[in-house]
Amino acid sequence: MLGIDALAPAAGQQVLDIGCGTGLNFPLLRERLGTAGTIVGIDRSAQMLHQARRRARARGWENVILLQADMVLLDPGSVAARIEDGGGAAVSDAALATYSLSLMGDWEQAWTNMNRLLSADARIGVVDMQDPVGWARWLTPLARLACAAGGSDITAAPWQAVEKRCVDVVRASARGGHLQIRAGKRTDDR
Ligand SMILES: C[S@@+](CC[C@H](N)C(=O)[O-])C[C@H]1O[C@@H](n2cnc3c(N)ncnc32)[C@H](O)[C@@H]1O
């Protein structure tokens, strides 16, 4: 929710949902994009995509393209061709990565690959986790345990790429700083 608010995608745009999982972001994305917009969900897990496909079909959403690919290893050219084959545009207007980059190991490579699927002035939104701060610091062991159990690297801080490589950056945080939200307009990495 906070990530989609920060990204602020507009009606009719094409948005990449990077590491889309079961498609939890789809309802709110769809609300913003309307029937003319396109969601491109990319995930390396066939099981996750199966659930995402069921979610989209159950609601009768057209214009949802789901692709199985590893964001670290993928060839952006061939993924762009698959998006086009699915009826979308080869370059997207925005990308959203919620709780996914910190799971990807070499998330900087994933960032680079993602950027190659985006238009020059696309917006990018990242939501991910870090140790809680301030009053919530006492929750740190719990937060670390939850991240480790889910396979996330709580030290990855992938939103820093938005800080370093985007302009017009929107910032938010939640749950005592545990959740970090950033969105901005891309400037390079193509
Ligand atoms: C914690 S889930 C988050 C799902 C969704 N973004 C959400 O907010 O509900 C992380 C997702 O990232 C996917 N993932 C992890 N590493 C990936 C990679 N290298 N390439 C593509 N997807 C990846 C996982 O399969 C999983 O579905």
PDB file of C-alpha atoms and ligand atoms in Angstrom:
ATOM      1  CA  MET A   1       0.000   0.000   0.000  1.00  0.00           C
ATOM      2  CA  LEU A   2       2.648   2.544   1.070  1.00  0.00           C
ATOM      3  CA  GLY A   3       4.868   1.410  -1.803  1.00  0.00           C
ATOM      4  CA  ILE A   4       2.112   1.831  -4.375  1.00  0.00           C
ATOM      5  CA  ASP A   5       1.195   5.238  -2.946  1.00  0.00           C
ATOM      6  CA  ALA A   6       4.836   6.319  -3.234  1.00  0.00           C
ATOM      7  CA  LEU A   7       5.180   4.911  -6.750  1.00  0.00           C
ATOM      8  CA  ALA A   8       1.908   6.607  -7.784  1.00  0.00           C
ATOM      9  CA  PRO A   9       1.391   4.768 -11.077  1.00  0.00           C
ATOM     10  CA  ALA A  10      -1.072   6.440 -13.440  1.00  0.00           C
ATOM     11  CA  ALA A  11      -4.054   5.033 -15.309  1.00  0.00           C
ATOM     12  CA  GLY A  12      -3.070   3.214 -18.485  1.00  0.00           C
ATOM     13  CA  GLN A  13       0.569   2.647 -17.536  1.00  0.00           C
ATOM     14  CA  GLN A  14       2.476  -0.624 -17.668  1.00  0.00           C
ATOM     15  CA  VAL A  15       4.041  -1.577 -14.331  1.00  0.00           C
ATOM     16  CA  LEU A  16       6.520  -4.342 -13.565  1.00  0.00           C
ATOM     17  CA  ASP A  17       5.905  -6.135 -10.262  1.00  0.00           C
ATOM     18  CA  ILE A  18       9.369  -7.514  -9.517  1.00  0.00           C
ATOM     19  CA  GLY A  19       9.224 -10.713  -7.457  1.00  0.00           C
ATOM     20  CA  CYS A  20       5.434 -10.476  -7.587  1.00  0.00           C
ATOM     21  CA  GLY A  21       4.853 -13.628  -5.511  1.00  0.00           C
ATOM     22  CA  THR A  22       1.160 -14.523  -5.359  1.00  0.00           C
ATOM     23  CA  GLY A  23       0.157 -11.105  -6.674  1.00  0.00           C
ATOM     24  CA  LEU A  24      -0.713  -9.369  -3.407  1.00  0.00           C
ATOM     25  CA  ASN A  25       0.103  -6.023  -5.039  1.00  0.00           C
ATOM     26  CA  PHE A  26      -2.184  -6.635  -8.005  1.00  0.00           C
ATOM     27  CA  PRO A  27      -5.494  -5.362  -6.553  1.00  0.00           C
ATOM     28  CA  LEU A  28      -4.078  -1.957  -5.614  1.00  0.00           C
ATOM     29  CA  LEU A  29      -2.053  -1.710  -8.798  1.00  0.00           C
ATOM     30  CA  ARG A  30      -5.115  -2.569 -10.801  1.00  0.00           C
ATOM     31  CA  GLU A  31      -7.096   0.128  -8.973  1.00  0.00           C
ATOM     32  CA  ARG A  32      -4.516   2.695 -10.050  1.00  0.00           C
ATOM     33  CA  LEU A  33      -3.913   1.430 -13.587  1.00  0.00           C
ATOM     34  CA  GLY A  34      -7.492   0.755 -14.596  1.00  0.00           C
ATOM     35  CA  THR A  35      -8.541  -1.506 -17.432  1.00  0.00           C
ATOM     36  CA  ALA A  36      -6.170   0.169 -19.900  1.00  0.00           C
ATOM     37  CA  GLY A  37      -3.086  -0.461 -17.761  1.00  0.00           C
ATOM     38  CA  THR A  38      -0.910  -3.566 -17.695  1.00  0.00           C
ATOM     39  CA  ILE A  39       0.677  -5.407 -14.783  1.00  0.00           C
ATOM     40  CA  VAL A  40       3.745  -7.482 -15.642  1.00  0.00           C
ATOM     41  CA  GLY A  41       4.470  -9.834 -12.757  1.00  0.00           C
ATOM     42  CA  ILE A  42       7.924 -11.422 -12.784  1.00  0.00           C
ATOM     43  CA  ASP A  43       8.916 -14.140 -10.337  1.00  0.00           C
ATOM     44  CA  ARG A  44      11.334 -17.059 -10.371  1.00  0.00           C
ATOM     45  CA  SER A  45       8.880 -19.374  -8.611  1.00  0.00           C
ATOM     46  CA  ALA A  46       6.362 -21.308 -10.702  1.00  0.00           C
ATOM     47  CA  GLN A  47       4.262 -21.967  -7.592  1.00  0.00           C
ATOM     48  CA  MET A  48       4.013 -18.275  -6.756  1.00  0.00           C
ATOM     49  CA  LEU A  49       3.069 -17.458 -10.344  1.00  0.00           C
ATOM     50  CA  HIS A  50       0.433 -20.180 -10.306  1.00  0.00           C
ATOM     51  CA  GLN A  51      -1.247 -18.423  -7.346  1.00  0.00           C
ATOM     52  CA  ALA A  52      -0.838 -15.031  -9.017  1.00  0.00           C
ATOM     53  CA  ARG A  53      -2.474 -16.378 -12.193  1.00  0.00           C
ATOM     54  CA  ARG A  54      -5.385 -17.768 -10.169  1.00  0.00           C
ATOM     55  CA  ARG A  55      -5.808 -14.390  -8.455  1.00  0.00           C
ATOM     56  CA  ALA A  56      -5.906 -12.536 -11.793  1.00  0.00           C
ATOM     57  CA  ARG A  57      -8.273 -15.057 -13.432  1.00  0.00           C
ATOM     58  CA  ALA A  58     -10.638 -15.148 -10.445  1.00  0.00           C
ATOM     59  CA  ARG A  59     -11.125 -11.405 -10.764  1.00  0.00           C
ATOM     60  CA  GLY A  60     -11.392 -11.484 -14.525  1.00  0.00           C
ATOM     61  CA  TRP A  61      -8.401  -9.192 -14.973  1.00  0.00           C
ATOM     62  CA  GLU A  62      -7.037  -9.043 -18.470  1.00  0.00           C
ATOM     63  CA  ASN A  63      -3.765  -7.227 -19.089  1.00  0.00           C
ATOM     64  CA  VAL A  64      -1.863  -9.180 -16.461  1.00  0.00           C
ATOM     65  CA  ILE A  65       1.271 -10.728 -17.945  1.00  0.00           C
ATOM     66  CA  LEU A  66       3.106 -13.248 -15.751  1.00  0.00           C
ATOM     67  CA  LEU A  67       6.649 -14.309 -16.517  1.00  0.00           C
ATOM     68  CA  GLN A  68       8.833 -16.853 -14.781  1.00  0.00           C
ATOM     69  CA  ALA A  69      12.367 -15.492 -14.649  1.00  0.00           C
ATOM     70  CA  ASP A  70      15.217 -14.997 -12.202  1.00  0.00           C
ATOM     71  CA  MET A  71      15.799 -11.242 -12.008  1.00  0.00           C
ATOM     72  CA  VAL A  72      19.507 -11.723 -11.330  1.00  0.00           C
ATOM     73  CA  LEU A  73      20.173 -14.079 -14.220  1.00  0.00           C
ATOM     74  CA  LEU A  74      17.677 -13.009 -16.854  1.00  0.00           C
ATOM     75  CA  ASP A  75      18.491 -11.659 -20.290  1.00  0.00           C
ATOM     76  CA  PRO A  76      16.532  -8.366 -20.413  1.00  0.00           C
ATOM     77  CA  GLY A  77      16.200  -8.557 -24.210  1.00  0.00           C
ATOM     78  CA  SER A  78      14.452 -11.911 -24.182  1.00  0.00           C
ATOM     79  CA  VAL A  79      12.196 -10.900 -21.271  1.00  0.00           C
ATOM     80  CA  ALA A  80      11.220  -7.708 -23.129  1.00  0.00           C
ATOM     81  CA  ALA A  81      10.317  -9.862 -26.152  1.00  0.00           C
ATOM     82  CA  ARG A  82       8.146 -12.094 -23.943  1.00  0.00           C
ATOM     83  CA  ILE A  83       6.359  -9.032 -22.557  1.00  0.00           C
ATOM     84  CA  GLU A  84       5.659  -7.869 -26.115  1.00  0.00           C
ATOM     85  CA  ASP A  85       4.412 -11.330 -27.095  1.00  0.00           C
ATOM     86  CA  GLY A  86       2.006 -11.118 -24.155  1.00  0.00           C
ATOM     87  CA  GLY A  87       0.525  -7.948 -25.618  1.00  0.00           C
ATOM     88  CA  GLY A  88       2.440  -5.462 -23.476  1.00  0.00           C
ATOM     89  CA  ALA A  89       5.055  -2.903 -24.453  1.00  0.00           C
ATOM     90  CA  ALA A  90       8.744  -3.898 -24.410  1.00  0.00           C
ATOM     91  CA  VAL A  91       9.527  -1.044 -22.031  1.00  0.00           C
ATOM     92  CA  SER A  92       7.482  -0.358 -18.928  1.00  0.00           C
ATOM     93  CA  ASP A  93       6.492   2.919 -17.262  1.00  0.00           C
ATOM     94  CA  ALA A  94       7.264   1.847 -13.707  1.00  0.00           C
ATOM     95  CA  ALA A  95       8.568  -0.972 -11.518  1.00  0.00           C
ATOM     96  CA  LEU A  96       7.676  -1.993  -7.988  1.00  0.00           C
ATOM     97  CA  ALA A  97       9.721  -4.393  -5.855  1.00  0.00           C
ATOM     98  CA  THR A  98       8.124  -5.173  -2.483  1.00  0.00           C
ATOM     99  CA  TYR A  99      10.044  -7.453  -0.107  1.00  0.00           C
ATOM    100  CA  SER A 100      11.779  -9.108  -3.039  1.00  0.00           C
ATOM    101  CA  LEU A 101      15.165  -7.482  -3.802  1.00  0.00           C
ATOM    102  CA  SER A 102      16.536  -8.416  -0.363  1.00  0.00           C
ATOM    103  CA  LEU A 103      15.857 -12.064  -1.247  1.00  0.00           C
ATOM    104  CA  MET A 104      17.773 -11.981  -4.509  1.00  0.00           C
ATOM    105  CA  GLY A 105      21.378 -12.182  -3.351  1.00  0.00           C
ATOM    106  CA  ASP A 106      22.970 -10.028  -6.040  1.00  0.00           C
ATOM    107  CA  TRP A 107      20.099  -7.528  -5.918  1.00  0.00           C
ATOM    108  CA  GLU A 108      22.219  -4.875  -7.678  1.00  0.00           C
ATOM    109  CA  GLN A 109      22.333  -7.079 -10.773  1.00  0.00           C
ATOM    110  CA  ALA A 110      18.564  -7.515 -10.458  1.00  0.00           C
ATOM    111  CA  TRP A 111      18.265  -3.706 -10.260  1.00  0.00           C
ATOM    112  CA  THR A 112      20.335  -3.321 -13.440  1.00  0.00           C
ATOM    113  CA  ASN A 113      18.257  -5.926 -15.283  1.00  0.00           C
ATOM    114  CA  MET A 114      15.033  -4.307 -14.099  1.00  0.00           C
ATOM    115  CA  ASN A 115      16.188  -0.928 -15.389  1.00  0.00           C
ATOM    116  CA  ARG A 116      16.753  -2.405 -18.836  1.00  0.00           C
ATOM    117  CA  LEU A 117      13.037  -3.194 -19.001  1.00  0.00           C
ATOM    118  CA  LEU A 118      12.024   0.388 -18.187  1.00  0.00           C
ATOM    119  CA  SER A 119      11.507   3.565 -20.184  1.00  0.00           C
ATOM    120  CA  ALA A 120      14.062   6.342 -19.678  1.00  0.00           C
ATOM    121  CA  ASP A 121      11.849   8.327 -17.296  1.00  0.00           C
ATOM    122  CA  ALA A 122      10.172   5.414 -15.540  1.00  0.00           C
ATOM    123  CA  ARG A 123       9.437   5.475 -11.819  1.00  0.00           C
ATOM    124  CA  ILE A 124      10.787   2.804  -9.483  1.00  0.00           C
ATOM    125  CA  GLY A 125       9.413   1.872  -6.069  1.00  0.00           C
ATOM    126  CA  VAL A 126      11.144  -0.318  -3.486  1.00  0.00           C
ATOM    127  CA  VAL A 127       9.764  -1.574  -0.181  1.00  0.00           C
ATOM    128  CA  ASP A 128      12.069  -3.669   1.971  1.00  0.00           C
ATOM    129  CA  MET A 129      13.199  -4.345   5.511  1.00  0.00           C
ATOM    130  CA  GLN A 130      15.931  -3.278   7.903  1.00  0.00           C
ATOM    131  CA  ASP A 131      16.504  -3.476  11.654  1.00  0.00           C
ATOM    132  CA  PRO A 132      13.875  -1.450  13.529  1.00  0.00           C
ATOM    133  CA  VAL A 133      15.109   1.880  14.952  1.00  0.00           C
ATOM    134  CA  GLY A 134      14.307   4.169  17.897  1.00  0.00           C
ATOM    135  CA  TRP A 135      11.564   2.951  20.251  1.00  0.00           C
ATOM    136  CA  ALA A 136      11.206  -0.233  18.169  1.00  0.00           C
ATOM    137  CA  ARG A 137      14.845  -1.352  18.519  1.00  0.00           C
ATOM    138  CA  TRP A 138      13.870  -3.964  21.080  1.00  0.00           C
ATOM    139  CA  LEU A 139      12.088  -5.783  18.243  1.00  0.00           C
ATOM    140  CA  THR A 140      15.362  -6.273  16.341  1.00  0.00           C
ATOM    141  CA  PRO A 141      15.901  -9.965  17.242  1.00  0.00           C
ATOM    142  CA  LEU A 142      12.346 -10.743  16.148  1.00  0.00           C
ATOM    143  CA  ALA A 143      12.736  -8.823  12.892  1.00  0.00           C
ATOM    144  CA  ARG A 144      16.051 -10.554  12.136  1.00  0.00           C
ATOM    145  CA  LEU A 145      14.556 -13.960  12.869  1.00  0.00           C
ATOM    146  CA  ALA A 146      11.574 -13.316  10.585  1.00  0.00           C
ATOM    147  CA  CYS A 147      13.831 -12.147   7.746  1.00  0.00           C
ATOM    148  CA  ALA A 148      16.225 -15.064   8.144  1.00  0.00           C
ATOM    149  CA  ALA A 149      13.299 -17.509   8.166  1.00  0.00           C
ATOM    150  CA  GLY A 150      11.996 -15.989   4.931  1.00  0.00           C
ATOM    151  CA  GLY A 151      15.453 -15.951   3.317  1.00  0.00           C
ATOM    152  CA  SER A 152      15.784 -12.145   3.225  1.00  0.00           C
ATOM    153  CA  ASP A 153      19.047 -10.331   3.907  1.00  0.00           C
ATOM    154  CA  ILE A 154      18.020  -7.662   6.432  1.00  0.00           C
ATOM    155  CA  THR A 155      21.278  -5.796   5.750  1.00  0.00           C
ATOM    156  CA  ALA A 156      20.745  -5.528   1.967  1.00  0.00           C
ATOM    157  CA  ALA A 157      18.996  -2.101   2.042  1.00  0.00           C
ATOM    158  CA  PRO A 158      18.072  -2.146  -1.674  1.00  0.00           C
ATOM    159  CA  TRP A 159      16.095   1.119  -1.383  1.00  0.00           C
ATOM    160  CA  GLN A 160      19.482   2.840  -1.343  1.00  0.00           C
ATOM    161  CA  ALA A 161      19.562   2.343  -5.099  1.00  0.00           C
ATOM    162  CA  VAL A 162      16.509   4.596  -5.369  1.00  0.00           C
ATOM    163  CA  GLU A 163      18.294   7.182  -3.207  1.00  0.00           C
ATOM    164  CA  LYS A 164      21.453   7.031  -5.318  1.00  0.00           C
ATOM    165  CA  ARG A 165      20.092   6.574  -8.821  1.00  0.00           C
ATOM    166  CA  CYS A 166      16.692   8.245  -8.924  1.00  0.00           C
ATOM    167  CA  VAL A 167      15.453  11.814  -8.639  1.00  0.00           C
ATOM    168  CA  ASP A 168      12.285  13.247  -7.074  1.00  0.00           C
ATOM    169  CA  VAL A 169      12.558  10.608  -4.355  1.00  0.00           C
ATOM    170  CA  VAL A 170       9.581   9.985  -2.074  1.00  0.00           C
ATOM    171  CA  ARG A 171      10.487   8.490   1.321  1.00  0.00           C
ATOM    172  CA  ALA A 172       8.440   6.749   3.983  1.00  0.00           C
ATOM    173  CA  SER A 173       8.923   4.188   6.709  1.00  0.00           C
ATOM    174  CA  ALA A 174       6.661   2.078   8.887  1.00  0.00           C
ATOM    175  CA  ARG A 175       6.731  -0.349  11.803  1.00  0.00           C
ATOM    176  CA  GLY A 176       9.387   1.476  13.756  1.00  0.00           C
ATOM    177  CA  GLY A 177      11.598   1.897  10.711  1.00  0.00           C
ATOM    178  CA  HIS A 178      11.567  -1.835   9.935  1.00  0.00           C
ATOM    179  CA  LEU A 179       9.869  -1.137   6.595  1.00  0.00           C
ATOM    180  CA  GLN A 180      11.606   1.302   4.306  1.00  0.00           C
ATOM    181  CA  ILE A 181       9.763   2.724   1.315  1.00  0.00           C
ATOM    182  CA  ARG A 182      11.312   4.705  -1.507  1.00  0.00           C
ATOM    183  CA  ALA A 183      10.134   5.712  -4.966  1.00  0.00           C
ATOM    184  CA  GLY A 184      11.655   7.976  -7.565  1.00  0.00           C
ATOM    185  CA  LYS A 185      12.243   8.650 -11.234  1.00  0.00           C
ATOM    186  CA  ARG A 186      15.116   6.742 -12.796  1.00  0.00           C
ATOM    187  CA  THR A 187      18.065   8.544 -14.313  1.00  0.00           C
ATOM    188  CA  ASP A 188      20.557   5.919 -15.500  1.00  0.00           C
ATOM    189  CA  ASP A 189      21.468   2.175 -15.540  1.00  0.00           C
ATOM    190  CA  ARG A 190      20.140   1.597 -18.996  1.00  0.00           C
TER     191      ARG A 190
HETATM  192  C1  LIG B   1       8.579 -12.205   0.106  1.00  0.00           C
HETATM  193  S1  LIG B   1       7.947 -12.516  -1.490  1.00  0.00           S
HETATM  194  C2  LIG B   1       7.161 -10.960  -1.841  1.00  0.00           C
HETATM  195  C3  LIG B   1       6.079 -11.098  -2.855  1.00  0.00           C
HETATM  196  C4  LIG B   1       5.355  -9.802  -3.219  1.00  0.00           C
HETATM  197  N1  LIG B   1       6.246  -8.835  -3.810  1.00  0.00           N
HETATM  198  C5  LIG B   1       4.650  -9.209  -2.031  1.00  0.00           C
HETATM  199  O1  LIG B   1       4.977  -8.087  -1.629  1.00  0.00           O
HETATM  200  O2  LIG B   1       3.743  -9.863  -1.512  1.00  0.00           O
HETATM  201  C6  LIG B   1       9.414 -12.449  -2.515  1.00  0.00           C
HETATM  202  C7  LIG B   1       9.200 -13.005  -3.926  1.00  0.00           C
HETATM  203  O3  LIG B   1      10.408 -12.767  -4.658  1.00  0.00           O
HETATM  204  C8  LIG B   1      10.632 -13.891  -5.490  1.00  0.00           C
HETATM  205  N2  LIG B   1      12.066 -13.937  -5.825  1.00  0.00           N
HETATM  206  C9  LIG B   1      13.101 -14.138  -4.989  1.00  0.00           C
HETATM  207  N3  LIG B   1      14.263 -14.103  -5.653  1.00  0.00           N
HETATM  208  C10 LIG B   1      13.940 -13.856  -6.959  1.00  0.00           C
HETATM  209  C11 LIG B   1      14.707 -13.690  -8.136  1.00  0.00           C
HETATM  210  N4  LIG B   1      16.043 -13.789  -8.106  1.00  0.00           N
HETATM  211  N5  LIG B   1      14.062 -13.425  -9.285  1.00  0.00           N
HETATM  212  C12 LIG B   1      12.708 -13.332  -9.328  1.00  0.00           C
HETATM  213  N6  LIG B   1      11.932 -13.487  -8.243  1.00  0.00           N
HETATM  214  C13 LIG B   1      12.538 -13.740  -7.058  1.00  0.00           C
HETATM  215  C14 LIG B   1      10.180 -15.080  -4.646  1.00  0.00           C
HETATM  216  O4  LIG B   1       9.906 -16.210  -5.439  1.00  0.00           O
HETATM  217  C15 LIG B   1       8.956 -14.507  -3.955  1.00  0.00           C
HETATM  218  O5  LIG B   1       7.787 -14.787  -4.680  1.00  0.00           O
END
